Amino acid sequence: MHVAVQKLDQIARNVFAPVYYLLAQQILDRTGIESGFCLDLGSGSGYLGLALAWNSKLQVCLLNESSEMKKLAEQNIAQKMLEDRVTAACGDLHYLPFEDDSVDLVVSRGSVYFWNDLPQVLREIWRVLAPGGQAFIGGGFGSREVRNEVIEKMRKIEPDWQPKCHNFDDTLFDAALAAAKIRGSLVLRNENGIWIRFRKSANGFHSRLENNFIPSRTHK
């Protein structure tokens, strides 16, 4: 396995672990979705999707474009003994290998900065979302405390490291949502990250949301 992929997994496991745990708790709290099918896009070695499965009854698919990351995700699934509810797959995020209206929750952390055609991925997310399904897409840390902890640890590895969300032109999210014709969405910005949130209503139309995701609460 490529050394760079293994290094990314070690960083995710050892540095970002509290991020995935906290974000999973916040996503479950805010959506109220604790069962059904969840898709973690660009999941890397799978830690957000695994945290969601561990703390709920969700069936989760960890979707990567990299076969090496898929192998790492499968190892992590086995380590967590979640083979009965979590799978790993390879696929193009721009053309999701899932049927219309088949996914209850779509999540992604950090992958969005590498998508070649953000509106196309958003259109695909909308297509696969089931009525009542929700999406949380973006990057961040969940709380100021966890953000500062991660930055401190990462700068011991890479002295000039900065979170990608700090340098990202988040107006691209607004433009991409408009291009994808997804209305009733939220782009949530604070010091802990940037997130796109939207929900497909029970009748399949756009549904407006309250701005209540990713509060700056203390992680314990």
Short mmCIF file of C-alpha atoms in Angstrom, two decimals:
data_model
loop_
_atom_site.label_atom_id
_atom_site.label_comp_id
_atom_site.label_asym_id
_atom_site.label_seq_id
_atom_site.Cartn_x
_atom_site.Cartn_y
_atom_site.Cartn_z
CA MET A 1 0.00 0.00 0.00
CA HIS A 2 1.23 3.48 -0.89
CA VAL A 3 3.12 5.18 1.96
CA ALA A 4 1.16 8.46 1.54
CA VAL A 5 -2.15 6.64 2.01
CA GLN A 6 -0.91 4.94 5.16
CA LYS A 7 0.32 8.30 6.50
CA LEU A 8 -3.10 9.87 5.89
CA ASP A 9 -4.74 7.04 7.79
CA GLN A 10 -2.36 7.41 10.73
CA ILE A 11 -3.10 11.13 10.91
CA ALA A 12 -6.85 10.52 10.75
CA ARG A 13 -6.60 7.85 13.44
CA ASN A 14 -4.22 9.63 15.81
CA VAL A 15 -4.86 13.35 15.28
CA PHE A 16 -8.41 13.75 13.94
CA ALA A 17 -10.12 11.02 16.00
CA PRO A 18 -11.96 13.45 18.34
CA VAL A 19 -13.23 15.40 15.31
CA TYR A 20 -15.03 12.40 13.84
CA TYR A 21 -16.54 11.40 17.18
CA LEU A 22 -17.85 14.90 17.88
CA LEU A 23 -19.18 15.52 14.37
CA ALA A 24 -20.95 12.14 14.35
CA GLN A 25 -22.71 13.03 17.60
CA GLN A 26 -23.71 16.43 16.26
CA ILE A 27 -25.00 15.02 12.96
CA LEU A 28 -27.11 12.42 14.75
CA ASP A 29 -28.44 15.02 17.20
CA ARG A 30 -29.36 17.55 14.51
CA THR A 31 -30.85 15.24 11.90
CA GLY A 32 -32.60 12.80 14.20
CA ILE A 33 -31.65 10.12 11.64
CA GLU A 34 -30.35 7.09 13.53
CA SER A 35 -31.45 4.26 11.23
CA GLY A 36 -31.64 3.65 7.51
CA PHE A 37 -28.86 3.99 4.94
CA CYS A 38 -25.99 6.48 5.26
CA LEU A 39 -23.44 7.33 2.57
CA ASP A 40 -20.06 8.80 3.57
CA LEU A 41 -18.63 10.44 0.44
CA GLY A 42 -14.86 10.58 -0.02
CA SER A 43 -14.68 8.81 3.32
CA GLY A 44 -10.94 8.18 3.32
CA SER A 45 -10.26 5.38 5.75
CA GLY A 46 -13.77 5.70 7.10
CA TYR A 47 -13.66 7.28 10.53
CA LEU A 48 -16.70 9.57 10.26
CA GLY A 49 -18.91 6.85 8.81
CA LEU A 50 -17.66 4.37 11.41
CA ALA A 51 -18.40 6.84 14.23
CA LEU A 52 -21.92 7.30 12.88
CA ALA A 53 -22.49 3.53 12.71
CA TRP A 54 -21.02 2.95 16.16
CA ASN A 55 -23.41 5.45 17.74
CA SER A 56 -26.58 4.55 15.82
CA LYS A 57 -28.36 1.79 13.94
CA LEU A 58 -27.40 3.18 10.53
CA GLN A 59 -26.23 1.00 7.68
CA VAL A 60 -23.23 2.88 6.27
CA CYS A 61 -21.35 2.79 2.98
CA LEU A 62 -17.87 4.33 2.88
CA LEU A 63 -17.38 5.50 -0.70
CA ASN A 64 -13.94 6.35 -2.09
CA GLU A 65 -12.48 6.91 -5.52
CA SER A 66 -9.22 5.32 -4.30
CA SER A 67 -8.95 1.52 -4.11
CA GLU A 68 -6.14 1.91 -1.57
CA MET A 69 -8.39 3.93 0.72
CA LYS A 70 -11.11 1.32 0.26
CA LYS A 71 -8.72 -1.36 1.53
CA LEU A 72 -7.85 0.73 4.58
CA ALA A 73 -11.54 1.38 5.22
CA GLU A 74 -12.23 -2.37 5.09
CA GLN A 75 -9.50 -2.97 7.64
CA ASN A 76 -10.97 -0.35 9.95
CA ILE A 77 -14.47 -1.82 9.55
CA ALA A 78 -13.14 -5.21 10.61
CA GLN A 79 -11.23 -3.70 13.53
CA LYS A 80 -14.45 -2.09 14.79
CA MET A 81 -16.33 -5.38 14.15
CA LEU A 82 -18.96 -3.51 12.15
CA GLU A 83 -18.98 -5.75 9.06
CA ASP A 84 -22.70 -6.40 9.50
CA ARG A 85 -23.58 -2.69 9.08
CA VAL A 86 -20.68 -0.95 7.30
CA THR A 87 -19.29 -1.60 3.82
CA ALA A 88 -16.60 0.07 1.73
CA ALA A 89 -16.91 0.71 -2.00
CA CYS A 90 -15.10 2.41 -4.89
CA GLY A 91 -16.93 4.80 -7.15
CA ASP A 92 -16.92 8.17 -8.87
CA LEU A 93 -18.50 10.74 -6.55
CA HIS A 94 -19.70 12.66 -9.60
CA TYR A 95 -21.83 9.68 -10.70
CA LEU A 96 -22.93 7.90 -7.55
CA PRO A 97 -23.55 4.15 -7.96
CA PHE A 98 -26.87 4.26 -6.09
CA GLU A 99 -30.51 4.35 -7.12
CA ASP A 100 -32.72 7.42 -6.92
CA ASP A 101 -34.30 8.10 -3.49
CA SER A 102 -32.25 5.36 -1.79
CA VAL A 103 -30.11 7.14 0.84
CA ASP A 104 -31.35 8.57 4.15
CA LEU A 105 -28.23 10.49 5.16
CA VAL A 106 -25.28 11.73 3.08
CA VAL A 107 -22.21 13.03 4.92
CA SER A 108 -18.75 14.12 3.89
CA ARG A 109 -15.94 15.80 5.78
CA GLY A 110 -12.91 17.26 4.00
CA SER A 111 -13.48 15.60 0.64
CA VAL A 112 -15.46 18.49 -0.85
CA TYR A 113 -12.31 20.57 -1.39
CA PHE A 114 -11.12 18.02 -3.96
CA TRP A 115 -14.29 17.58 -6.03
CA ASN A 116 -13.76 18.56 -9.65
CA ASP A 117 -17.38 19.53 -10.29
CA LEU A 118 -19.12 20.53 -7.06
CA PRO A 119 -22.55 21.25 -8.64
CA GLN A 120 -22.56 17.81 -10.28
CA VAL A 121 -21.81 16.04 -6.98
CA LEU A 122 -24.53 18.06 -5.26
CA ARG A 123 -27.01 17.09 -7.98
CA GLU A 124 -26.07 13.45 -7.46
CA ILE A 125 -26.50 13.76 -3.70
CA TRP A 126 -29.95 15.25 -4.25
CA ARG A 127 -30.84 12.46 -6.68
CA VAL A 128 -29.95 9.63 -4.29
CA LEU A 129 -31.48 11.23 -1.18
CA ALA A 130 -34.69 9.55 -0.11
CA PRO A 131 -37.71 11.72 0.78
CA GLY A 132 -36.94 13.08 4.24
CA GLY A 133 -33.23 12.45 3.71
CA GLN A 134 -30.58 14.97 4.71
CA ALA A 135 -27.07 15.94 3.64
CA PHE A 136 -24.16 17.46 5.59
CA ILE A 137 -21.19 18.25 3.36
CA GLY A 138 -18.11 20.32 4.18
CA GLY A 139 -15.18 20.51 6.52
CA GLY A 140 -14.57 21.45 10.11
CA PHE A 141 -13.89 20.35 13.63
CA GLY A 142 -17.10 20.55 15.63
CA SER A 143 -15.77 22.81 18.38
CA ARG A 144 -13.10 25.41 19.04
CA GLU A 145 -11.38 23.17 21.57
CA VAL A 146 -11.06 20.25 19.17
CA ARG A 147 -9.97 22.56 16.32
CA ASN A 148 -7.16 24.01 18.44
CA GLU A 149 -6.10 20.55 19.59
CA VAL A 150 -5.87 19.28 16.00
CA ILE A 151 -3.99 22.35 14.77
CA GLU A 152 -1.45 22.01 17.58
CA LYS A 153 -0.83 18.33 16.80
CA MET A 154 -0.68 18.85 13.04
CA ARG A 155 1.89 21.64 13.34
CA LYS A 156 4.19 19.24 15.14
CA ILE A 157 4.03 17.14 11.96
CA GLU A 158 3.88 19.99 9.42
CA PRO A 159 4.87 23.37 10.94
CA ASP A 160 3.02 25.43 8.30
CA TRP A 161 -0.18 23.34 8.33
CA GLN A 162 -3.50 25.18 8.02
CA PRO A 163 -7.01 23.70 7.90
CA LYS A 164 -8.24 23.67 4.29
CA CYS A 165 -11.48 25.37 5.33
CA HIS A 166 -9.47 28.45 6.43
CA ASN A 167 -8.23 29.08 2.88
CA PHE A 168 -11.29 27.92 0.96
CA ASP A 169 -13.46 30.41 -0.93
CA ASP A 170 -16.75 29.38 0.65
CA THR A 171 -18.76 31.52 -1.78
CA LEU A 172 -18.15 28.60 -4.15
CA PHE A 173 -20.64 26.65 -2.04
CA ASP A 174 -23.37 29.24 -2.66
CA ALA A 175 -22.62 29.26 -6.37
CA ALA A 176 -22.58 25.45 -6.57
CA LEU A 177 -25.92 25.13 -4.77
CA ALA A 178 -27.44 27.67 -7.16
CA ALA A 179 -26.01 25.82 -10.18
CA ALA A 180 -27.36 22.53 -8.82
CA LYS A 181 -30.74 24.22 -8.25
CA ILE A 182 -30.89 23.06 -4.64
CA ARG A 183 -33.07 25.55 -2.77
CA GLY A 184 -33.79 25.73 0.94
CA SER A 185 -30.19 24.82 1.71
CA LEU A 186 -27.88 26.35 4.27
CA VAL A 187 -24.21 27.23 4.04
CA LEU A 188 -23.03 27.35 7.63
CA ARG A 189 -19.83 29.22 8.41
CA ASN A 190 -18.05 29.67 11.70
CA GLU A 191 -14.53 29.46 13.09
CA ASN A 192 -14.83 25.67 13.28
CA GLY A 193 -15.62 25.04 9.63
CA ILE A 194 -17.89 25.42 6.62
CA TRP A 195 -20.84 23.13 5.92
CA ILE A 196 -23.56 22.68 3.34
CA ARG A 197 -26.79 21.33 4.76
CA PHE A 198 -29.99 20.43 2.91
CA ARG A 199 -32.97 18.12 3.19
CA LYS A 200 -35.36 16.57 0.70
CA SER A 201 -38.91 16.88 2.01
CA ALA A 202 -41.24 13.91 2.35
CA ASN A 203 -42.84 14.77 -0.99
CA GLY A 204 -39.47 14.96 -2.72
CA PHE A 205 -39.29 18.76 -2.97
CA HIS A 206 -36.90 21.23 -1.42
CA SER A 207 -37.23 21.68 2.33
CA ARG A 208 -36.08 24.64 4.39
CA LEU A 209 -33.87 24.03 7.43
CA GLU A 210 -33.08 25.88 10.62
CA ASN A 211 -29.53 27.12 11.11
CA ASN A 212 -28.69 24.93 14.09
CA PHE A 213 -25.82 22.70 13.01
CA ILE A 214 -22.29 22.47 14.45
CA PRO A 215 -22.57 24.56 17.59
CA SER A 216 -19.35 25.62 19.31
CA ARG A 217 -19.82 23.34 22.29
CA THR A 218 -17.10 21.84 24.44
CA HIS A 219 -15.88 18.35 23.59
CA LYS A 220 -15.37 16.03 26.52
#
